[in-house]
Short mmCIF file of N, CA and C in Angstrom, two decimals:
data_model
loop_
_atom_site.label_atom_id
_atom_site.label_comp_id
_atom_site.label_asym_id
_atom_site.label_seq_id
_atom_site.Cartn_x
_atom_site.Cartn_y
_atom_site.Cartn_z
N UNK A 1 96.92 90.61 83.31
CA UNK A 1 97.04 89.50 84.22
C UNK A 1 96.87 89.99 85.65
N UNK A 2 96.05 89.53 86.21
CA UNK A 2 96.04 89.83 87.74
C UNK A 2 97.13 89.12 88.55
N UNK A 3 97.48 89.74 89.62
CA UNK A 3 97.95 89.04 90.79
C UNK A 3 97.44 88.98 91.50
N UNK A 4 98.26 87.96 92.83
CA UNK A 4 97.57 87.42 93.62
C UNK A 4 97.06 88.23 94.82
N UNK A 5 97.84 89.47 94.76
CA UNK A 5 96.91 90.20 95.69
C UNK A 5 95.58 90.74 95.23
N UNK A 6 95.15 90.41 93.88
CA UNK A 6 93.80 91.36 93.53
C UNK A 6 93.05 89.65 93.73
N UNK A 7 93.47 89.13 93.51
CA UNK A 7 92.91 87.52 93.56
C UNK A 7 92.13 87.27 95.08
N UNK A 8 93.23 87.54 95.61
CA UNK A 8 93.01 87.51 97.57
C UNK A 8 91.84 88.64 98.30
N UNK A 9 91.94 89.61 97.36
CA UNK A 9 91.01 90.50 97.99
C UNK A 9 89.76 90.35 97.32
N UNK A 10 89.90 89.87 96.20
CA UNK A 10 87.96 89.62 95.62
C UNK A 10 87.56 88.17 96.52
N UNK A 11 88.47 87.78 96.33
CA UNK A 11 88.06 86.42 97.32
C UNK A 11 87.95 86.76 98.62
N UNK A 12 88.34 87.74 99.27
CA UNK A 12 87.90 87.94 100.83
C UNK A 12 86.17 88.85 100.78
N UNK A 13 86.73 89.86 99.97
CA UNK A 13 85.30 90.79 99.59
C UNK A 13 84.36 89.78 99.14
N UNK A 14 84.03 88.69 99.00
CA UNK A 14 82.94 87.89 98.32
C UNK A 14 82.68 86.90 99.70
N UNK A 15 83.25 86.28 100.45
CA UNK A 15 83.23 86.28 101.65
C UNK A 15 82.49 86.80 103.21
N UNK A 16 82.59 88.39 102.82
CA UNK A 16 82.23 89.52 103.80
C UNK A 16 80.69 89.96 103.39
N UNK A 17 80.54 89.92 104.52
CA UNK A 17 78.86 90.90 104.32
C UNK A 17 78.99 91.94 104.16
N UNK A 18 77.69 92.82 103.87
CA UNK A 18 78.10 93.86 102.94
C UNK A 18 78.63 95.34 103.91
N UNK A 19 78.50 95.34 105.10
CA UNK A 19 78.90 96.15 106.19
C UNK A 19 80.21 95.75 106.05
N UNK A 20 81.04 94.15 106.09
CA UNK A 20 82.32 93.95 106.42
C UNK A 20 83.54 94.78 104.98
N UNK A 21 82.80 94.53 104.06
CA UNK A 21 82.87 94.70 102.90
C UNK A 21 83.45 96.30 103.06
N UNK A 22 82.39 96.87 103.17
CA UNK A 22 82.44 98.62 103.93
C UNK A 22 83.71 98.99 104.21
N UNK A 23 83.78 98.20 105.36
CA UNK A 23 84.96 98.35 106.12
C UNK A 23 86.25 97.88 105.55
N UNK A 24 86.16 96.56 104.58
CA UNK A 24 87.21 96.59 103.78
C UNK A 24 87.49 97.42 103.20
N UNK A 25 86.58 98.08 102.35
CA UNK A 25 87.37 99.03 101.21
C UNK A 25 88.08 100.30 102.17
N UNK A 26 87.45 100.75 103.35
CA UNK A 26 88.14 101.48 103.96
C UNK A 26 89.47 101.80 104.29
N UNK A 27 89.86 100.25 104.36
CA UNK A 27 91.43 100.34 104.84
C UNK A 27 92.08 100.12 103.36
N UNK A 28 91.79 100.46 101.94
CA UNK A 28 92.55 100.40 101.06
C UNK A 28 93.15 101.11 101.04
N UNK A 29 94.47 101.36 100.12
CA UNK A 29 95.71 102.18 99.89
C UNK A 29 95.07 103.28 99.56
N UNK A 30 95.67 104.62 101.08
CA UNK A 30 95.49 106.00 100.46
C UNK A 30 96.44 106.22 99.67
N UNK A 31 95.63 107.91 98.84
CA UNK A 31 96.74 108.64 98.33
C UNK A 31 97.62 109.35 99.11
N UNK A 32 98.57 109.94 98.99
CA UNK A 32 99.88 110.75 99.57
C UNK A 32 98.61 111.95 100.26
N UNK A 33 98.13 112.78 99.82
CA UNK A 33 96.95 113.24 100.31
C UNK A 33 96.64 113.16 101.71
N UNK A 34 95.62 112.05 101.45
CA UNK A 34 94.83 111.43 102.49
C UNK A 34 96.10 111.10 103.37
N UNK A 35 96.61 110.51 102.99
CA UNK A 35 97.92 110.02 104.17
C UNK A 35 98.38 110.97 104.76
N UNK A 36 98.77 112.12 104.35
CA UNK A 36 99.30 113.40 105.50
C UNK A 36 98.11 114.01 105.83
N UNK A 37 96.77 113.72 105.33
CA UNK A 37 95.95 114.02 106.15
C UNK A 37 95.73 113.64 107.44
N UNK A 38 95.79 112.24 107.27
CA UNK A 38 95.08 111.75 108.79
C UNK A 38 96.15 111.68 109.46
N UNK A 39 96.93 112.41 109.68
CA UNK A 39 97.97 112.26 110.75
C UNK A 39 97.02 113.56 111.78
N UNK A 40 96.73 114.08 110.97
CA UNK A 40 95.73 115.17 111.98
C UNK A 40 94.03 115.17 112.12
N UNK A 41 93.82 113.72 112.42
CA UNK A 41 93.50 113.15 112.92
C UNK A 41 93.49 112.04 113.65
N UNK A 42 92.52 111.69 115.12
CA UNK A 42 93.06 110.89 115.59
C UNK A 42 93.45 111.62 117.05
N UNK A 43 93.75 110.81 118.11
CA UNK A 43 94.18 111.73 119.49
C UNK A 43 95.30 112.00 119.49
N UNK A 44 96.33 111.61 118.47
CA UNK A 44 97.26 112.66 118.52
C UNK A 44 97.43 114.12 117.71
N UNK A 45 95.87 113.81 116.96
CA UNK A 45 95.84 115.21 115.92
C UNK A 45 96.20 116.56 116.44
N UNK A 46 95.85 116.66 117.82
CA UNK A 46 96.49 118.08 118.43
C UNK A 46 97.92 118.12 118.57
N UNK A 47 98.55 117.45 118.38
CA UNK A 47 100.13 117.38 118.86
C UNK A 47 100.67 117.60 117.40
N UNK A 48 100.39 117.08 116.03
CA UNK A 48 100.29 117.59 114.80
C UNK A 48 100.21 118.49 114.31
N UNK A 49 98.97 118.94 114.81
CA UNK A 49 98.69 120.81 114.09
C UNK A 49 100.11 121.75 115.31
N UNK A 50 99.85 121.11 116.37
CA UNK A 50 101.28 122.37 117.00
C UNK A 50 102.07 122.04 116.57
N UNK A 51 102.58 120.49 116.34
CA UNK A 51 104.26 120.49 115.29
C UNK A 51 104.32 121.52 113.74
N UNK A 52 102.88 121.50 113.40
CA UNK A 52 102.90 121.97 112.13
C UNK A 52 103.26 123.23 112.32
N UNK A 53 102.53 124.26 112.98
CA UNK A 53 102.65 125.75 113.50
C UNK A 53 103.83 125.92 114.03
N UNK A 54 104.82 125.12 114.74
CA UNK A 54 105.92 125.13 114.90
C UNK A 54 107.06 125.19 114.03
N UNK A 55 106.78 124.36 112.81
CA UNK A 55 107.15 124.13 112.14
C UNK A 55 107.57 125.42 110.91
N UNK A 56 106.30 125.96 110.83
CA UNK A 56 106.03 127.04 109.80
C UNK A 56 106.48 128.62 110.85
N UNK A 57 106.85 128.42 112.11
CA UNK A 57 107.57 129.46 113.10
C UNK A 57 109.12 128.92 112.44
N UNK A 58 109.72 127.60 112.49
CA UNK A 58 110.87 127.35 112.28
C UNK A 58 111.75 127.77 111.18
N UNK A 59 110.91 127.94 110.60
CA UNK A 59 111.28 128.03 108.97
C UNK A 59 111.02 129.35 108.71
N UNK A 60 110.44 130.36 109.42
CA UNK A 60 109.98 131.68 109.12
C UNK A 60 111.65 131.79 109.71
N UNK A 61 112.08 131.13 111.29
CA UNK A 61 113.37 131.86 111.58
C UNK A 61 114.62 131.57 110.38
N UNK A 62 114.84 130.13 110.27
CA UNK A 62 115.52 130.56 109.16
C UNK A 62 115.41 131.01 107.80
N UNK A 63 114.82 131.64 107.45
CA UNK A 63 114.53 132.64 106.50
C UNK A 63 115.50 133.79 106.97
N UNK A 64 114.88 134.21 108.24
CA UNK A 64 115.23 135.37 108.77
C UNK A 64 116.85 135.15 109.07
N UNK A 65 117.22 134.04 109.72
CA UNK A 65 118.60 133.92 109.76
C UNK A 65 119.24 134.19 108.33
N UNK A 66 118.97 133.30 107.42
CA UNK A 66 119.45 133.66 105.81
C UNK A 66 119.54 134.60 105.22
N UNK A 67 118.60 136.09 106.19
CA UNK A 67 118.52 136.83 105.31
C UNK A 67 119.81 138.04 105.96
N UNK A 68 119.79 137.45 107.81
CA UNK A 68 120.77 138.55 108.13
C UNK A 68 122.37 137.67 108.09
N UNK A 69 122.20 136.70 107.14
CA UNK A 69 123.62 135.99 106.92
C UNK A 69 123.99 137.13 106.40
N UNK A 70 123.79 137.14 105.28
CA UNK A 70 123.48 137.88 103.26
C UNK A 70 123.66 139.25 103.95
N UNK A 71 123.37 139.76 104.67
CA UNK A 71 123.70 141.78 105.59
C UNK A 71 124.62 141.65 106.39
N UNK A 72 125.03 140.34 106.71
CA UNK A 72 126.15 140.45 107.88
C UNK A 72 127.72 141.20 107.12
N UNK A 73 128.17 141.69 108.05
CA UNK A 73 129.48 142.48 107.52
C UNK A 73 130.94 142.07 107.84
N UNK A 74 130.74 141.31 109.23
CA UNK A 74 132.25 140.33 109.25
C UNK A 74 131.76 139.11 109.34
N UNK A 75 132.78 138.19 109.71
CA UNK A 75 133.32 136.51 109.54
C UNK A 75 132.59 136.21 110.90
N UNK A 76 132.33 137.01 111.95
CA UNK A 76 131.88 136.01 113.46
C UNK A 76 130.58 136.30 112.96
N UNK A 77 130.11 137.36 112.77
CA UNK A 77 128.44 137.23 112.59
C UNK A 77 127.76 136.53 111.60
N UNK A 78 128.41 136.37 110.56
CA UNK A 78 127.92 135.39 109.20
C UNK A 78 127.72 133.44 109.78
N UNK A 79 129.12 133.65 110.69
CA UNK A 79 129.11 132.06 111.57
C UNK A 79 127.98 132.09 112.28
N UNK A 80 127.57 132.84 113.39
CA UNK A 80 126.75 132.81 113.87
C UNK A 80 124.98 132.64 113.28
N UNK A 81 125.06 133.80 112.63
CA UNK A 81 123.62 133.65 111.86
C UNK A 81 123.71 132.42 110.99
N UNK A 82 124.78 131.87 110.17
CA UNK A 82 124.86 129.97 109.65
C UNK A 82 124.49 129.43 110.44
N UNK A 83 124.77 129.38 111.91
CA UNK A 83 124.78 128.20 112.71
C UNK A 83 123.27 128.30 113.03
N UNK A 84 122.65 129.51 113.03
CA UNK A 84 121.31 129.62 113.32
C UNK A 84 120.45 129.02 112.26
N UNK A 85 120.82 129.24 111.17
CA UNK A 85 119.59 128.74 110.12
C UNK A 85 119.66 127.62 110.10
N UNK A 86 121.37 126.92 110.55
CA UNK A 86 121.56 125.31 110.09
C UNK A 86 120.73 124.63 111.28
N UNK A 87 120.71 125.39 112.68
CA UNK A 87 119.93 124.85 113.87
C UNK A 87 118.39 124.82 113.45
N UNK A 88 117.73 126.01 112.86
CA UNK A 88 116.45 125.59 112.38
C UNK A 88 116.20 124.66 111.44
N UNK A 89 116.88 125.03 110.21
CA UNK A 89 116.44 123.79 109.31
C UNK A 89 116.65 122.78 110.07
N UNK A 90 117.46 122.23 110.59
CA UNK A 90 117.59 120.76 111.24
C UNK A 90 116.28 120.87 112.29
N UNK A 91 116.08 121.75 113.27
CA UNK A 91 114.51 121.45 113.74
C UNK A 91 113.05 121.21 113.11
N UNK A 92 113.31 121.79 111.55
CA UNK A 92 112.17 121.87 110.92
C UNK A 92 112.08 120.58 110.06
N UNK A 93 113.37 119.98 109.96
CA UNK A 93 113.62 118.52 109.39
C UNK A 93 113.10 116.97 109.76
N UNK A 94 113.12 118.12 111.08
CA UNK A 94 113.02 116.64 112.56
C UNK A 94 111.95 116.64 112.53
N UNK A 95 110.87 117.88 112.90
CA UNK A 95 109.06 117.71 112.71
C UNK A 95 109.07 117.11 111.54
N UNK A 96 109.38 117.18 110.16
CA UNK A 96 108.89 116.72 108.84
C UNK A 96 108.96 115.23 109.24
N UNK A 97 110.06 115.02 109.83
CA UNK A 97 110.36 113.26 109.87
C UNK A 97 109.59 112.86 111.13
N UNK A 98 108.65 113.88 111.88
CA UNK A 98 108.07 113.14 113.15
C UNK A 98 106.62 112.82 112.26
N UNK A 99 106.46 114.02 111.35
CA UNK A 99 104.93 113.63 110.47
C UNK A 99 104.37 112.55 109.26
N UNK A 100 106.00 112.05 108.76
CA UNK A 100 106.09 111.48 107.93
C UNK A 100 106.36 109.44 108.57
N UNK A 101 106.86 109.50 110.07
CA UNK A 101 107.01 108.34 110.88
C UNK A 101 104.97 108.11 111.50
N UNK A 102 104.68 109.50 111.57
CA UNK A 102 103.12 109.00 111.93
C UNK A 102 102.46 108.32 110.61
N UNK A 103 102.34 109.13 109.38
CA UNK A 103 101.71 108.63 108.48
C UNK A 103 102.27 106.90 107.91
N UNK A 104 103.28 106.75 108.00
CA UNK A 104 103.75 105.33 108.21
C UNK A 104 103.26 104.37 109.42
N UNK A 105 103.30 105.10 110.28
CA UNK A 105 102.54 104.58 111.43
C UNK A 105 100.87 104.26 111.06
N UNK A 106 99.94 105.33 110.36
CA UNK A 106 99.10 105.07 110.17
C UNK A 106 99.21 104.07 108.82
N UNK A 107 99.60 103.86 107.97
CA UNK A 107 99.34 103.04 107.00
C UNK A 107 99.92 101.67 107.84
N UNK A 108 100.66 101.41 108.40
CA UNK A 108 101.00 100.03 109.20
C UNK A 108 99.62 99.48 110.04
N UNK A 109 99.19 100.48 110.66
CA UNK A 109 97.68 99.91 111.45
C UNK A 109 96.92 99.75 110.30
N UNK A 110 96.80 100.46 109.52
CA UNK A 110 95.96 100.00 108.35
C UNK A 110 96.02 98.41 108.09
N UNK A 111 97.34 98.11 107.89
CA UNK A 111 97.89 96.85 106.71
C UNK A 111 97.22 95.97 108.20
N UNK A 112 97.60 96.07 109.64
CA UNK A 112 97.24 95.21 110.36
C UNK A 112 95.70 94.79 110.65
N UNK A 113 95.10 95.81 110.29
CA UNK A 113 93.46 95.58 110.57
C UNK A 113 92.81 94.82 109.29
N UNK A 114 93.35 95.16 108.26
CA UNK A 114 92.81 94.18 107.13
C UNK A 114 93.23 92.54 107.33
N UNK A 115 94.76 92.43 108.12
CA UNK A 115 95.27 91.42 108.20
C UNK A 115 94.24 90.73 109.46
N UNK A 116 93.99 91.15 110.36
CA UNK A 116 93.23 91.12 111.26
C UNK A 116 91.23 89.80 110.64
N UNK A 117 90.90 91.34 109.82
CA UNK A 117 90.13 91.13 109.33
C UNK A 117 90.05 89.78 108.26
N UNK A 118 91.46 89.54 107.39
CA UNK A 118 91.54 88.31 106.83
C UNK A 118 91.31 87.38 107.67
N UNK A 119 92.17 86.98 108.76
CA UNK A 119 91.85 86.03 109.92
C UNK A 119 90.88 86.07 110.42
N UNK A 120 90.07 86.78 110.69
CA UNK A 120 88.70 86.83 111.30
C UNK A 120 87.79 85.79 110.34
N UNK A 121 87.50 86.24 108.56
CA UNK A 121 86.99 85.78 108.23
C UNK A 121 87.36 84.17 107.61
N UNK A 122 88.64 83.97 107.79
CA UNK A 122 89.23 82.54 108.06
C UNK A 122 89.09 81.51 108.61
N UNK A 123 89.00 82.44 110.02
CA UNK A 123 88.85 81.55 110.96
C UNK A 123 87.19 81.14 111.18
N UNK A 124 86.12 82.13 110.94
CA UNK A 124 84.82 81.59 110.61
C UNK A 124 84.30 80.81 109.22
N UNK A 125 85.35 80.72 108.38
CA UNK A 125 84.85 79.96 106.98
C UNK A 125 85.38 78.75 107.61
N UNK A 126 86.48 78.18 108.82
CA UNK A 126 86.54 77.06 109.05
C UNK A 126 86.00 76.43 110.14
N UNK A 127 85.37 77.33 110.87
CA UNK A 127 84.57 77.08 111.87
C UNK A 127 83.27 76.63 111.15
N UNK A 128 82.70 77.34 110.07
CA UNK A 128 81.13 76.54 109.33
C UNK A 128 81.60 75.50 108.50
N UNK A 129 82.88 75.28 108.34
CA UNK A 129 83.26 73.67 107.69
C UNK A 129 82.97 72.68 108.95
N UNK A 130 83.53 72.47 110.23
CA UNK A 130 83.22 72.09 110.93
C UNK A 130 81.58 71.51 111.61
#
């Protein structure tokens, strides 16, 4: 049984010329993939790849914190090197959630340009009724 969203989109795609068409299938649902792809792309793609490299610095430190927890020999230095790894992971948490708010970001412009595009061709199927 189909629904009405596969209903709505053959009926818009039959509608569209074959360029508009193009451009419809474009904005269909990526995979997980493609979606953390294109966050690095785009003009904020440079600000991405340095969160990323930052990211993979962040996580190299706590490693390194974890590892001189595990060698530490009293109670102040074990606190200290904790508080360090718990400060990175939480920085390396925060980029994950700045990359994962873009790719949401990009699938939202997505959903709006098709929505866009529905109205467009709406509003000209009632303009040639006229």
């Amino acid at each position: 049984m189909k629904n009405s969203n596969d209903e709505i989109d053959e009926l818009i795609k039959s509608a569209l010329s074959q360029e508009e068409a193009a451009y419809y299938n474009e904005l269909d649902e990526q995979s997980l993939l493609d979606n953390a792809l294109s966050v690095y792309r785009g003009k904020l793609g440079w600000l991405a790849v340095l969160t990323a490299v930052i990211m993979v610095i962040v996580f190299g430190l706590a490693i390194y914190c974890l590892i001189q927890f595990l060698e530490a020999d009293n109670t102040k230095d074990m606190i200290l090197w904790a508080a360090g790894m718990f400060g990175a992971m939480m920085s390396s948490s925060m980029l994950k959630l700045f990359h994962w708010m873009q790719m949401d970001k990009n699938a939202i412009l997505r959903e709006l340009k098709r929505v866009e595009l529905q109205v467009g061709v709406l509003s000209a199927k009632l303009a040639e009724q006229k």
